Every structure is written in C-alpha cells, then in structure tokens.
Amino acid sequence: MTKSLLRAAVALALSSLCAASLPAYAEAPAPAVQAATQGARGLLLTTAQGRLRIEPWSDRIVHVLAGPASGWDGNYNPAVIAQPGKVDWRVTETPEYYQLATPALQVRVARDSGKLSFLDAQGKLLLAESGRDIRQDGVTQGFDYSGPVFGLGQHQNGKFDYRGNTVRLQQVNRDVAVPLLTTPDGFGILWNNAAVTEVEVGLPAGHHPVSIRSEAGQGVDYHFILGPELDQVVAGYRELTGRAPMMARWTWGLWQSKEHYKTQAELLGVAARYRQMKVPLDAVVQDWQYWQPGAWGDHQMDPARFPDPKGMVDQLHAQNVHAIISVWARFDAGTRNGAELQAAGAMYPTLYNNVYPAGKGYWYDAYAPAGRKLYWEQISRSLGKAGWDGWWLDASEAELGGWPGQMREVTTAAGPGKQVYNAYPLLHTSAVFEGTTKDAPSKRPFILTRSAYAGQQRNAALTWSGDTMGTWEVFRMQLPAALNFTLSGIPYWSADIGGFFGGDPADPAYAELYTRWYQFGAFNPMFRVHGTGESKEIWRFNAATQKILRDTTQLRYRLLPYIYSASWDVTSRHGTMMRALAMDFRADAQAVATGDQYMFGKALLVAPVMTPNTDVRTVYLPAKTDWFDFHTGKRYAGGKVVAAKADIATIPLFARAGSILPLGPDVQYADQKSEQPIELRVYPGQDGSFELYDDAGDGPGYTNGEYATRRLSWNQAGAKLSIAPWQGGFPGMRREQAFVVRCAAAPAKPGVRVVAGATALEVALPGCR
C-alpha cells in the first residue's frame, strides 16, 4: 500500500471512530432553589444538586458555575486567562425568580427549577436553560434555543449551521475542538470543559433543543457572552482568553511547501526558481523527516542531506525568503531529548505505534510547565541556532498512536487525560510561543499547527485543516469548516492548497481543482501550497494554468496593504479577517444561511468556485447596500442573487458600497519597498472609511506604539475622499506616500495621483456615484 493510500485509510478509520456517541443521557430532577445569597463576586444559590453561582465578569459577560456544594471553583480550564472586571451589578428578586443585572444584561434564576434565562437590557429574552445534569459519568447543560448555531471549531462535515446535527468536540486530524458556540441572535457560550464533548443541535429526538454534554467534569461551567453583533461575541471571547498578536507582514505572502523536501539543495532550488521566474514568494517550509533514522525528536537535521542548516536559512534570507520547519511533540525511543524529558517526568510512559512511517515513539506531556519549558529549550539549542522564522507543530492534537480516545488513558500533569483531553494543543503551542518570544525577541512569533483549542489565538498560532484529500467534495467542505473555525473566535486559518493527498499537476482534471483551490487560498488568511505525492510548485503546471496562478498571486500581493490593515484590526479591535456573512449582515436571513460565500475583511465578498466545469456561479449579495463587481466595476443592488462570471481564470469578487480598497504595487515579496503609488479604489453609494495601517513589518515594536495609522474617508454627497496624515510612527517609516485615487464604478477613467504627507488632503471624484 502506498504512503498516501495508507494515510488516507487511517484517516477514514479515525473519522468512523470519531462518530461514536457519548453514553446515553439521563435527565436529573429539577434543582429547585433552596437558598440565595449575594456575595462579593455575584449571586450564590443552593439547589438540590449543589451550588449555583452567577458571576458578572463585565457588563456583557457572566460566568455560570453549577456543581458541588463546596470545594469546586470550575473545571480545568487553561483557556480563560482573564479575571472578573469591575462591574456595576445588582440583585433583585420576585416571587418567580432571582435576578442579577448589569447595565447591558439580565440573568434570571427561576425559583422553582434553578434554570437560568438571559435577557438584554431591554428585557428581551435571548436564551434560556432547559435543564442540567451533573453525574459521575459526565455533565450536561440543555438550552431552549432554536436559532442558527455556529462555531465549535473546525469540522469537515460540510455543515455550516449545525441545526439537526451532533457536533463532537474531540481533537483529531482534520477535526478541531474549540468549545465556543456562537449565534447571530445576539450571544455566545464558551463551554469551559476540556473533556470530549458532544453538542446536539435541534435533533428531533433530543432531550433539549440544544445540549452540551461532556464525558467528564465536576459541574457545569460556562461563560455567557452578549453581543448582539457576532464581532462583539468574538471580542468578548478574546477578552476572556487572550488577544491575537500581530503576525509579521511576510506571513501574508505566498508559502511554498511539500511533504517533504529531501535535501538542502532541493529546498534552496525551489526558492531560487521562484525568484528566477519572478513569481512572488515569501516563505518555504521544511516538512518532517529531515532527521536521521531513529532520531525523530532530537531536532537535528541529517548532515548528509542538510550539511549547513544555518547557511541554508541565511541564503534564503538573502533572497528575502523566510523559512519554517516542522517539529513534533513525538520522540523516537533512545533519543537524547526523549531521555531528558523522561528524566524530568514530562513524558507519557506508553510507547505508541506510529501512524506513519512504521515505528514506535513517545509523546511529551505539554500539560507540565516544566515539560513545556524543556521541550522548547531542546528546540532552541539545536534548530534555533539556524535562525528559522517560524515553527510548524504537526500532529498537535496530540496524535499519540493515531486512534481517537487514547488521551483518555493518559495521566497528565494537569490531571486525568479524560478531563483535560482537548486542551493539549493550547499548552503545546504555548510552549513554543513563550520560548520564541524569549529566545528570538527581534521576530514576531509564528506557529502553524494542525489542532487548536480555545485561547490559542494568543499564541500567534495559525491552524490548517489537516491532511485533506484532493477532491472536489473535500474542497467544498473547507469553506464551512473555515467559517465555523473563525466564528469560534480564532482568527487565522488555512488549508493545504490542492489537498494534501493525491493530485498530479500533469492531469488536466486536477489542474482545474488546484486552480480553484489556489484562487480560494488567495482569500484565506494564510496562502500556502502543500501536499504529498507530486510536487505542486507553479512550474509543474501547464502554461495556461501557470498564467492563472501568476495572476492570482499578483492579486494577493496587491491586496497586502488591505490584508495587513485587516490583521491590525484583528489585534487591536478583536476583528476577524475571514468573515461569515452573518458577521456583517445578521439581520439578513439569507445572508445568515449562506455558507458558501464570505467576506474577506469588511470590504470584499468572495464567492469561490467549488464545482468542476463551471463558467457561471450564483452569488447572493446581501441586502441594504449596493455591490460592485471587483473585476469590472459593474454595480448591483443588494438583496438579490446574481449570475457571476466564473470561468477558470475568474473567482467572483464583489466590493461593498462605501468601501475604500487599498491596492499596493506589484512586488516580489511582502516587505519589498516600491516607489510606485498605492491605488485607492473608492466604491461609491454611501459614506465609508478605512484605516490604513503600517509598521516595521516584523519585531515587537508595535507593542510599544511603533506603528502608524491613516484614516481614509469617503463623503458620498461631496464625492470626495479625505486622506488624513499618518498618526504615529515607527523607525524607517516613509512620511510621504503617493496614491492614485480611482472611482471603482468607472474603472476606465484615469485616477487622480496625489502625494500625502503631514497635512490632510481631499481628492474630488466628480460623478462617482
């Protein structure tokens, strides 16, 4: 059996195991309230099942704990790092309920049942509990809610709205468990339980309209987060679990990778050929098996194949190409690093069978603080000397022997594996993030990881969708998986362009799939080619396909000022770059239900083509705004479905009226300086604004205020664009910037060239309506 077929068969087997259900649910008696007191942190109630606590953490967030009568302060939860803030709250009571209210939120506890209901400041009911059950074999919380349910991580089942389905939160290759449930109806729920969990949504035979059921935990533990906008829910989640730091500018360029480059010469040759062909490129990736046989985990490159790792990375840097390398949490028996971790008590004792290739290995305990520190020290003292720019953490679920459920049997430093199961990738990425911050302070940390858990955005970690198959069916599953992942509060996602398994660039059918995936990838946060089998560098494809790939890459690089500004919005305002339509148009029912389109930033609507032999695809344009075809400037009224041109060279793109889109010059890498102007495309129809962001492109300076923003404002009535001067600054900043201002509705008209400096400018675009 070939490697690809073997790994695909294993993946299919794992998917079947993941579908297994938790033990049957049993309803417990209703916990009537027996007593209620007001404490320093909130409302404390005694019920037949134990104690119920309602703690306000902010005007819009409350923490709910229902568990044992004493000695319990919540489940194991490394995700939440915030503390309750200062909140103006008060408690009142009626014959029917107790109420804790903040200026934005009301929480009521029914006296007869102990069930909670959540209302906004105007008394509108948002969510009500329908029952809870706390037993030795798990905990369940039911909710009376029938609206759309999103989030919950990444699940490649093709589902966008989870109604009518069960979602299993269990870390495994291609399935990522993030226990944040979000809705367009004004709220989110962060479920603070790292055990394997099932979320049932709108099942006809379900015990509750929505139930969250974990197989371990001493009690019910969750944060209710008030919106009403989904951006506000995501912001609340990140205030609880940590901000997303800025990635370096080069992160948003093209990444070329494969499984795997076998020699130093091969890796250098790939970068050199991209530069020779003048195809933009910012990073190459060294995947696994660069080590000698039996040395997996010693973090040493095989000197016969990689004789000078530092010289190799230096040569890439000289070409303005960044370099990332794969590291695993796994260790071959007999390795020096493995023995060191074992001596420190930071290695699981089981010798697991490899998924691939044949062999056995140990996995380190990322739950142990000393284990995390030592794990990074081992990487830093070996691979770190070469100057790599980022770290690829493969199999970070952790994979162990490849069979879901194995983590249950492990005793970790944080407790039984059954209780802490899903949190491994958060702790593992924390090890590398904290170590990189300490040992490479001049660089912004970057981590690519196959798995994620709540809070992972604070570790500069970007998750990809795992070992996917290169088929149209799997391709179509990527978009709802991605949108639910970003609706889970973690902003950065990607997929292996073209799928990991299968695909021959010489096959015209695969070239079509690859082209469509590449176009989609250009509008993902991360733009990365990867896969096993035949290499997928641009020159592997025929001339016609190469032309489309070049044009798509060029468009991605022209969009870098827009993308980099969007990444600042993620860091500074808890924004989201890859946005389900529900984030911007939650009052539009058709937009909310649309899972095959999305907003990339707040200006561009992307409708990727995910079917073969397609020249036209239908696109829904949300209501209450006009839209412009990005390619032609043609204007459309919102609230309609249109037939968009979608030949093999075209991905349907639309810009929202009132948008100001900055397009940079053609460059070969993200940080390349250019004397050419930035184009500002104005999409008329309503007033609008955009904050253009810039900084040094890498390093921690932005955390100390070393950055600049420029406000661009469009006044529709006067048909004028205002360009404000830079606010702030950073070393090496260009104080003057040339712009060409164009009306996107009239693309044939010449633009107006201006140079913006220390004073504000106004640019008139007569007739731009």
Tab-separated table of N, CA, C and O in Angstrom, residues 565-664:
chain	number	residue	atom	x	y	z
A	565	SER	N	-3.678	45.686	7.068
A	565	SER	CA	-4.559	46.538	7.872
A	565	SER	C	-5.631	45.705	8.554
A	565	SER	O	-6.004	45.971	9.706
A	566	ALA	N	-6.132	44.672	7.867
A	566	ALA	CA	-7.124	43.787	8.477
A	566	ALA	C	-6.503	43.010	9.639
A	566	ALA	O	-7.166	42.745	10.646
A	567	SER	N	-5.224	42.642	9.517
A	567	SER	CA	-4.572	41.930	10.624
A	567	SER	C	-4.411	42.853	11.830
A	567	SER	O	-4.471	42.394	12.982
A	568	TRP	N	-4.204	44.149	11.592
A	568	TRP	CA	-4.167	45.105	12.703
A	568	TRP	C	-5.541	45.200	13.373
A	568	TRP	O	-5.634	45.311	14.602
A	569	ASP	N	-6.592	45.134	12.594
A	569	ASP	CA	-7.939	45.139	13.158
A	569	ASP	C	-8.143	43.907	14.050
A	569	ASP	O	-8.789	43.994	15.099
A	570	VAL	N	-7.590	42.764	13.652
A	570	VAL	CA	-7.670	41.563	14.481
A	570	VAL	C	-6.991	41.802	15.826
A	570	VAL	O	-7.539	41.487	16.888
A	571	THR	N	-5.790	42.373	15.788
A	571	THR	CA	-5.019	42.574	17.015
A	571	THR	C	-5.580	43.692	17.880
A	571	THR	O	-5.701	43.551	19.100
A	572	SER	N	-5.929	44.802	17.265
A	572	SER	CA	-6.290	45.992	18.044
A	572	SER	C	-7.752	46.024	18.445
A	572	SER	O	-8.096	46.607	19.484
A	573	ARG	N	-8.629	45.405	17.636
A	573	ARG	CA	-10.067	45.505	17.903
A	573	ARG	C	-10.752	44.139	17.952
A	573	ARG	O	-11.971	44.056	17.844
A	574	HIS	N	-9.984	43.080	18.063
A	574	HIS	CA	-10.536	41.721	18.088
A	574	HIS	C	-11.304	41.406	16.807
A	574	HIS	O	-12.300	40.680	16.825
A	575	GLY	N	-10.860	41.930	15.676
A	575	GLY	CA	-11.552	41.706	14.419
A	575	GLY	C	-11.355	40.294	13.887
A	575	GLY	O	-10.633	39.465	14.455
A	576	THR	N	-11.984	40.027	12.763
A	576	THR	CA	-11.898	38.733	12.087
A	576	THR	C	-11.683	38.993	10.606
A	576	THR	O	-12.423	39.775	9.998
A	577	MET	N	-10.704	38.350	10.009
A	577	MET	CA	-10.368	38.587	8.611
A	577	MET	C	-11.276	37.792	7.670
A	577	MET	O	-11.773	38.324	6.673
A	578	MET	N	-11.496	36.523	7.962
A	578	MET	CA	-12.323	35.651	7.130
A	578	MET	C	-13.675	35.532	7.808
A	578	MET	O	-13.819	34.872	8.835
A	579	ARG	N	-14.699	36.196	7.218
A	579	ARG	CA	-15.919	36.516	7.937
A	579	ARG	C	-17.139	35.863	7.290
A	579	ARG	O	-17.434	36.105	6.108
A	580	ALA	N	-17.845	35.029	8.052
A	580	ALA	CA	-19.151	34.562	7.576
A	580	ALA	C	-20.049	35.776	7.346
A	580	ALA	O	-19.936	36.802	8.045
A	581	LEU	N	-20.943	35.691	6.369
A	581	LEU	CA	-21.824	36.825	6.086
A	581	LEU	C	-22.631	37.232	7.307
A	581	LEU	O	-23.012	38.399	7.459
A	582	ALA	N	-22.903	36.275	8.202
A	582	ALA	CA	-23.665	36.585	9.410
A	582	ALA	C	-22.963	37.618	10.285
A	582	ALA	O	-23.614	38.298	11.098
A	583	MET	N	-21.650	37.773	10.141
A	583	MET	CA	-20.934	38.742	10.964
A	583	MET	C	-21.266	40.170	10.564
A	583	MET	O	-21.232	41.075	11.402
A	584	ASP	N	-21.568	40.400	9.305
A	584	ASP	CA	-21.836	41.756	8.823
A	584	ASP	C	-23.297	41.982	8.455
A	584	ASP	O	-23.714	43.142	8.327
A	585	PHE	N	-24.062	40.907	8.300
A	585	PHE	CA	-25.441	41.047	7.804
A	585	PHE	C	-26.374	40.127	8.586
A	585	PHE	O	-27.159	39.389	8.010
A	586	ARG	N	-26.313	40.179	9.898
A	586	ARG	CA	-27.076	39.222	10.697
A	586	ARG	C	-28.575	39.488	10.649
A	586	ARG	O	-29.368	38.611	11.017
A	587	ALA	N	-28.990	40.669	10.190
A	587	ALA	CA	-30.419	40.947	10.040
A	587	ALA	C	-30.970	40.423	8.716
A	587	ALA	O	-32.184	40.461	8.492
A	588	ASP	N	-30.110	39.908	7.860
A	588	ASP	CA	-30.489	39.390	6.546
A	588	ASP	C	-30.505	37.862	6.648
A	588	ASP	O	-29.460	37.215	6.689
A	589	ALA	N	-31.695	37.271	6.694
A	589	ALA	CA	-31.819	35.834	6.927
A	589	ALA	C	-31.108	35.022	5.853
A	589	ALA	O	-30.498	33.983	6.152
A	590	GLN	N	-31.162	35.460	4.598
A	590	GLN	CA	-30.500	34.698	3.541
A	590	GLN	C	-28.983	34.778	3.679
A	590	GLN	O	-28.284	33.788	3.452
A	591	ALA	N	-28.492	35.927	4.073
A	591	ALA	CA	-27.053	36.059	4.300
A	591	ALA	C	-26.606	35.158	5.439
A	591	ALA	O	-25.571	34.486	5.356
A	592	VAL	N	-27.375	35.120	6.514
A	592	VAL	CA	-27.033	34.294	7.664
A	592	VAL	C	-26.955	32.828	7.267
A	592	VAL	O	-26.096	32.080	7.755
A	593	ALA	N	-27.817	32.398	6.379
A	593	ALA	CA	-27.878	30.994	5.984
A	593	ALA	C	-26.858	30.628	4.909
A	593	ALA	O	-26.717	29.449	4.573
A	594	THR	N	-26.140	31.598	4.380
A	594	THR	CA	-25.214	31.352	3.273
A	594	THR	C	-23.862	30.926	3.802
A	594	THR	O	-23.189	31.688	4.504
A	595	GLY	N	-23.456	29.711	3.469
A	595	GLY	CA	-22.181	29.185	3.939
A	595	GLY	C	-21.174	28.932	2.843
A	595	GLY	O	-20.107	28.383	3.120
A	596	ASP	N	-21.463	29.323	1.596
A	596	ASP	CA	-20.509	29.102	0.506
A	596	ASP	C	-19.973	30.424	-0.049
A	596	ASP	O	-19.412	30.467	-1.140
A	597	GLN	N	-20.133	31.497	0.700
A	597	GLN	CA	-19.557	32.801	0.403
A	597	GLN	C	-19.091	33.386	1.736
A	597	GLN	O	-19.498	32.925	2.804
A	598	TYR	N	-18.277	34.423	1.663
A	598	TYR	CA	-17.826	35.055	2.892
A	598	TYR	C	-17.238	36.418	2.576
A	598	TYR	O	-16.970	36.750	1.414
A	599	MET	N	-17.052	37.201	3.614
A	599	MET	CA	-16.363	38.474	3.493
A	599	MET	C	-14.897	38.252	3.853
A	599	MET	O	-14.574	37.587	4.835
A	600	PHE	N	-14.015	38.819	3.044
A	600	PHE	CA	-12.583	38.806	3.332
A	600	PHE	C	-12.211	40.223	3.723
A	600	PHE	O	-12.100	41.103	2.876
A	601	GLY	N	-12.054	40.454	5.045
A	601	GLY	CA	-12.106	41.821	5.523
A	601	GLY	C	-13.541	42.314	5.413
A	601	GLY	O	-14.467	41.542	5.145
A	602	LYS	N	-13.723	43.599	5.611
A	602	LYS	CA	-15.086	44.125	5.632
A	602	LYS	C	-15.514	44.728	4.302
A	602	LYS	O	-16.640	45.207	4.179
A	603	ALA	N	-14.644	44.670	3.287
A	603	ALA	CA	-14.972	45.277	2.001
A	603	ALA	C	-15.299	44.260	0.918
A	603	ALA	O	-16.158	44.511	0.071
A	604	LEU	N	-14.635	43.100	0.911
A	604	LEU	CA	-14.706	42.182	-0.221
A	604	LEU	C	-15.550	40.957	0.086
A	604	LEU	O	-15.332	40.280	1.101
A	605	LEU	N	-16.489	40.656	-0.794
A	605	LEU	CA	-17.277	39.429	-0.736
A	605	LEU	C	-16.674	38.435	-1.711
A	605	LEU	O	-16.504	38.736	-2.901
A	606	VAL	N	-16.348	37.247	-1.217
A	606	VAL	CA	-15.690	36.212	-2.013
A	606	VAL	C	-16.663	35.060	-2.218
A	606	VAL	O	-17.281	34.571	-1.268
A	607	ALA	N	-16.791	34.629	-3.468
A	607	ALA	CA	-17.663	33.503	-3.802
A	607	ALA	C	-16.849	32.470	-4.568
A	607	ALA	O	-16.881	32.408	-5.795
A	608	PRO	N	-16.078	31.650	-3.869
A	608	PRO	CA	-15.189	30.710	-4.558
A	608	PRO	C	-15.959	29.688	-5.381
A	608	PRO	O	-17.067	29.288	-5.026
A	609	VAL	N	-15.351	29.274	-6.463
A	609	VAL	CA	-15.937	28.259	-7.338
A	609	VAL	C	-15.464	26.902	-6.845
A	609	VAL	O	-14.267	26.617	-6.822
A	610	MET	N	-16.396	26.041	-6.463
A	610	MET	CA	-16.049	24.768	-5.845
A	610	MET	C	-16.690	23.591	-6.560
A	610	MET	O	-16.897	22.528	-5.971
A	611	THR	N	-16.979	23.778	-7.844
A	611	THR	CA	-17.515	22.708	-8.687
A	611	THR	C	-16.744	22.707	-10.004
A	611	THR	O	-16.315	23.761	-10.482
A	612	PRO	N	-16.577	21.534	-10.617
A	612	PRO	CA	-15.826	21.483	-11.874
A	612	PRO	C	-16.652	21.997	-13.043
A	612	PRO	O	-17.880	22.110	-12.978
A	613	ASN	N	-15.953	22.335	-14.127
A	613	ASN	CA	-16.581	22.721	-15.396
A	613	ASN	C	-17.583	23.853	-15.202
A	613	ASN	O	-18.707	23.804	-15.697
A	614	THR	N	-17.178	24.878	-14.488
A	614	THR	CA	-18.074	25.984	-14.146
A	614	THR	C	-17.615	27.265	-14.821
A	614	THR	O	-16.435	27.619	-14.761
A	615	ASP	N	-18.547	27.955	-15.467
A	615	ASP	CA	-18.266	29.261	-16.057
A	615	ASP	C	-19.065	30.380	-15.400
A	615	ASP	O	-18.703	31.546	-15.515
A	616	VAL	N	-20.146	30.013	-14.709
A	616	VAL	CA	-21.001	30.990	-14.029
A	616	VAL	C	-21.401	30.393	-12.696
A	616	VAL	O	-21.697	29.190	-12.611
A	617	ARG	N	-21.389	31.194	-11.637
A	617	ARG	CA	-21.937	30.721	-10.370
A	617	ARG	C	-22.847	31.795	-9.800
A	617	ARG	O	-22.639	32.996	-10.007
A	618	THR	N	-23.875	31.339	-9.091
A	618	THR	CA	-24.793	32.276	-8.458
A	618	THR	C	-24.170	32.808	-7.180
A	618	THR	O	-23.483	32.087	-6.447
A	619	VAL	N	-24.423	34.077	-6.927
A	619	VAL	CA	-23.885	34.758	-5.753
A	619	VAL	C	-25.009	35.559	-5.117
A	619	VAL	O	-25.704	36.325	-5.817
A	620	TYR	N	-25.196	35.384	-3.815
A	620	TYR	CA	-26.166	36.211	-3.105
A	620	TYR	C	-25.454	37.460	-2.594
A	620	TYR	O	-24.439	37.374	-1.889
A	621	LEU	N	-26.004	38.629	-2.951
A	621	LEU	CA	-25.467	39.906	-2.495
A	621	LEU	C	-26.369	40.428	-1.388
A	621	LEU	O	-27.547	40.708	-1.624
A	622	PRO	N	-25.879	40.524	-0.160
A	622	PRO	CA	-26.727	40.915	0.968
A	622	PRO	C	-27.439	42.242	0.758
A	622	PRO	O	-26.966	43.127	0.030
A	623	ALA	N	-28.582	42.362	1.438
A	623	ALA	CA	-29.483	43.499	1.245
A	623	ALA	C	-28.979	44.750	1.961
A	623	ALA	O	-28.032	44.725	2.740
A	624	LYS	N	-29.635	45.840	1.639
A	624	LYS	CA	-29.449	47.163	2.258
A	624	LYS	C	-28.094	47.788	1.949
A	624	LYS	O	-27.604	48.642	2.687
A	625	THR	N	-27.489	47.353	0.856
A	625	THR	CA	-26.285	48.004	0.350
A	625	THR	C	-26.127	47.608	-1.108
A	625	THR	O	-26.675	46.585	-1.543
A	626	ASP	N	-25.419	48.422	-1.862
A	626	ASP	CA	-25.089	48.063	-3.235
A	626	ASP	C	-23.743	47.356	-3.266
A	626	ASP	O	-22.947	47.441	-2.324
A	627	TRP	N	-23.495	46.662	-4.387
A	627	TRP	CA	-22.278	45.893	-4.555
A	627	TRP	C	-21.682	46.157	-5.929
A	627	TRP	O	-22.416	46.446	-6.886
A	628	PHE	N	-20.365	46.041	-6.039
A	628	PHE	CA	-19.665	46.265	-7.297
A	628	PHE	C	-18.821	45.038	-7.633
A	628	PHE	O	-18.097	44.511	-6.774
A	629	ASP	N	-18.926	44.590	-8.878
A	629	ASP	CA	-18.059	43.516	-9.353
A	629	ASP	C	-16.614	44.019	-9.309
A	629	ASP	O	-16.281	45.035	-9.930
A	630	PHE	N	-15.764	43.323	-8.572
A	630	PHE	CA	-14.375	43.765	-8.418
A	630	PHE	C	-13.660	43.824	-9.760
A	630	PHE	O	-12.816	44.701	-9.994
A	631	HIS	N	-13.963	42.911	-10.646
A	631	HIS	CA	-13.226	42.797	-11.897
A	631	HIS	C	-13.671	43.823	-12.931
A	631	HIS	O	-12.858	44.269	-13.751
A	632	THR	N	-14.953	44.203	-12.928
A	632	THR	CA	-15.479	45.079	-13.985
A	632	THR	C	-15.975	46.422	-13.483
A	632	THR	O	-16.131	47.353	-14.276
A	633	GLY	N	-16.277	46.553	-12.197
A	633	GLY	CA	-16.862	47.774	-11.665
A	633	GLY	C	-18.367	47.853	-11.827
A	633	GLY	O	-18.984	48.845	-11.414
A	634	LYS	N	-19.009	46.828	-12.397
A	634	LYS	CA	-20.456	46.852	-12.577
A	634	LYS	C	-21.160	46.873	-11.226
A	634	LYS	O	-20.783	46.169	-10.309
A	635	ARG	N	-22.214	47.678	-11.146
A	635	ARG	CA	-22.936	47.879	-9.886
A	635	ARG	C	-24.179	46.993	-9.830
A	635	ARG	O	-24.883	46.815	-10.830
A	636	TYR	N	-24.455	46.448	-8.626
A	636	TYR	CA	-25.631	45.616	-8.399
A	636	TYR	C	-26.325	46.076	-7.127
A	636	TYR	O	-25.675	46.457	-6.146
A	637	ALA	N	-27.642	45.993	-7.128
A	637	ALA	CA	-28.410	46.234	-5.908
A	637	ALA	C	-28.320	45.011	-5.021
A	637	ALA	O	-28.284	43.871	-5.496
A	638	GLY	N	-28.266	45.231	-3.695
A	638	GLY	CA	-28.210	44.126	-2.761
A	638	GLY	C	-29.564	43.470	-2.573
A	638	GLY	O	-30.590	43.949	-3.061
A	639	GLY	N	-29.564	42.348	-1.876
A	639	GLY	CA	-30.791	41.602	-1.629
A	639	GLY	C	-31.194	40.723	-2.782
A	639	GLY	O	-32.338	40.272	-2.847
A	640	LYS	N	-30.255	40.427	-3.672
A	640	LYS	CA	-30.565	39.637	-4.867
A	640	LYS	C	-29.494	38.587	-5.109
A	640	LYS	O	-28.361	38.712	-4.660
A	641	VAL	N	-29.878	37.566	-5.866
A	641	VAL	CA	-28.943	36.570	-6.358
A	641	VAL	C	-28.575	36.948	-7.784
A	641	VAL	O	-29.451	37.213	-8.611
A	642	VAL	N	-27.277	36.987	-8.058
A	642	VAL	CA	-26.822	37.347	-9.397
A	642	VAL	C	-26.024	36.190	-9.978
A	642	VAL	O	-25.501	35.335	-9.247
A	643	ALA	N	-25.941	36.157	-11.301
A	643	ALA	CA	-25.115	35.179	-12.002
A	643	ALA	C	-23.775	35.837	-12.294
A	643	ALA	O	-23.696	36.780	-13.081
A	644	ALA	N	-22.725	35.364	-11.630
A	644	ALA	CA	-21.412	35.986	-11.751
A	644	ALA	C	-20.525	35.197	-12.697
A	644	ALA	O	-20.549	33.956	-12.713
A	645	LYS	N	-19.750	35.914	-13.482
A	645	LYS	CA	-18.766	35.278	-14.347
A	645	LYS	C	-17.796	34.474	-13.490
A	645	LYS	O	-17.279	34.970	-12.483
A	646	ALA	N	-17.561	33.225	-13.885
A	646	ALA	CA	-16.721	32.347	-13.072
A	646	ALA	C	-15.942	31.377	-13.946
A	646	ALA	O	-15.819	30.196	-13.632
A	647	ASP	N	-15.415	31.867	-15.086
A	647	ASP	CA	-14.590	30.991	-15.903
A	647	ASP	C	-13.335	30.613	-15.117
A	647	ASP	O	-13.081	31.131	-14.031
A	648	ILE	N	-12.539	29.725	-15.649
A	648	ILE	CA	-11.433	29.149	-14.894
A	648	ILE	C	-10.446	30.214	-14.424
A	648	ILE	O	-9.744	30.021	-13.423
A	649	ALA	N	-10.402	31.357	-15.071
A	649	ALA	CA	-9.471	32.413	-14.676
A	649	ALA	C	-10.073	33.397	-13.679
A	649	ALA	O	-9.397	34.331	-13.264
A	650	THR	N	-11.344	33.195	-13.294
A	650	THR	CA	-12.046	34.221	-12.518
A	650	THR	C	-12.657	33.642	-11.259
A	650	THR	O	-13.434	32.675	-11.312
A	651	ILE	N	-12.349	34.236	-10.117
A	651	ILE	CA	-13.070	33.972	-8.881
A	651	ILE	C	-14.012	35.154	-8.653
A	651	ILE	O	-13.593	36.310	-8.699
A	652	PRO	N	-15.313	34.909	-8.485
A	652	PRO	CA	-16.243	36.026	-8.288
A	652	PRO	C	-15.909	36.806	-7.012
A	652	PRO	O	-15.817	36.238	-5.926
A	653	LEU	N	-15.736	38.118	-7.181
A	653	LEU	CA	-15.437	39.040	-6.081
A	653	LEU	C	-16.325	40.263	-6.216
A	653	LEU	O	-16.500	40.779	-7.320
A	654	PHE	N	-16.847	40.713	-5.090
A	654	PHE	CA	-17.682	41.911	-5.072
A	654	PHE	C	-17.242	42.800	-3.916
A	654	PHE	O	-16.854	42.299	-2.843
A	655	ALA	N	-17.282	44.100	-4.148
A	655	ALA	CA	-16.933	45.061	-3.113
A	655	ALA	C	-18.184	45.794	-2.665
A	655	ALA	O	-19.046	46.156	-3.474
A	656	ARG	N	-18.267	46.030	-1.405
A	656	ARG	CA	-19.416	46.666	-0.763
A	656	ARG	C	-19.395	48.172	-1.004
A	656	ARG	O	-18.337	48.815	-0.944
A	657	ALA	N	-20.550	48.762	-1.291
A	657	ALA	CA	-20.644	50.207	-1.463
A	657	ALA	C	-20.149	50.907	-0.202
A	657	ALA	O	-20.437	50.482	0.920
A	658	GLY	N	-19.393	51.978	-0.386
A	658	GLY	CA	-18.814	52.701	0.730
A	658	GLY	C	-17.439	52.203	1.134
A	658	GLY	O	-16.832	52.751	2.057
A	659	SER	N	-16.947	51.194	0.439
A	659	SER	CA	-15.625	50.655	0.763
A	659	SER	C	-14.528	51.479	0.101
A	659	SER	O	-14.708	52.037	-0.986
A	660	ILE	N	-13.391	51.502	0.755
A	660	ILE	CA	-12.170	52.096	0.199
A	660	ILE	C	-11.122	50.998	0.241
A	660	ILE	O	-10.740	50.528	1.316
A	661	LEU	N	-10.682	50.558	-0.917
A	661	LEU	CA	-9.811	49.390	-1.008
A	661	LEU	C	-8.409	49.813	-1.419
A	661	LEU	O	-8.206	50.301	-2.537
A	662	PRO	N	-7.407	49.647	-0.539
A	662	PRO	CA	-6.030	49.966	-0.929
A	662	PRO	C	-5.378	48.784	-1.638
A	662	PRO	O	-5.413	47.654	-1.152
A	663	LEU	N	-4.791	49.059	-2.785
A	663	LEU	CA	-4.105	48.031	-3.577
A	663	LEU	C	-2.663	48.472	-3.784
A	663	LEU	O	-2.413	49.528	-4.380
A	664	GLY	N	-1.738	47.679	-3.307
A	664	GLY	CA	-0.338	48.038	-3.412
A	664	GLY	C	0.232	47.751	-4.787
A	664	GLY	O	-0.410	47.163	-5.658
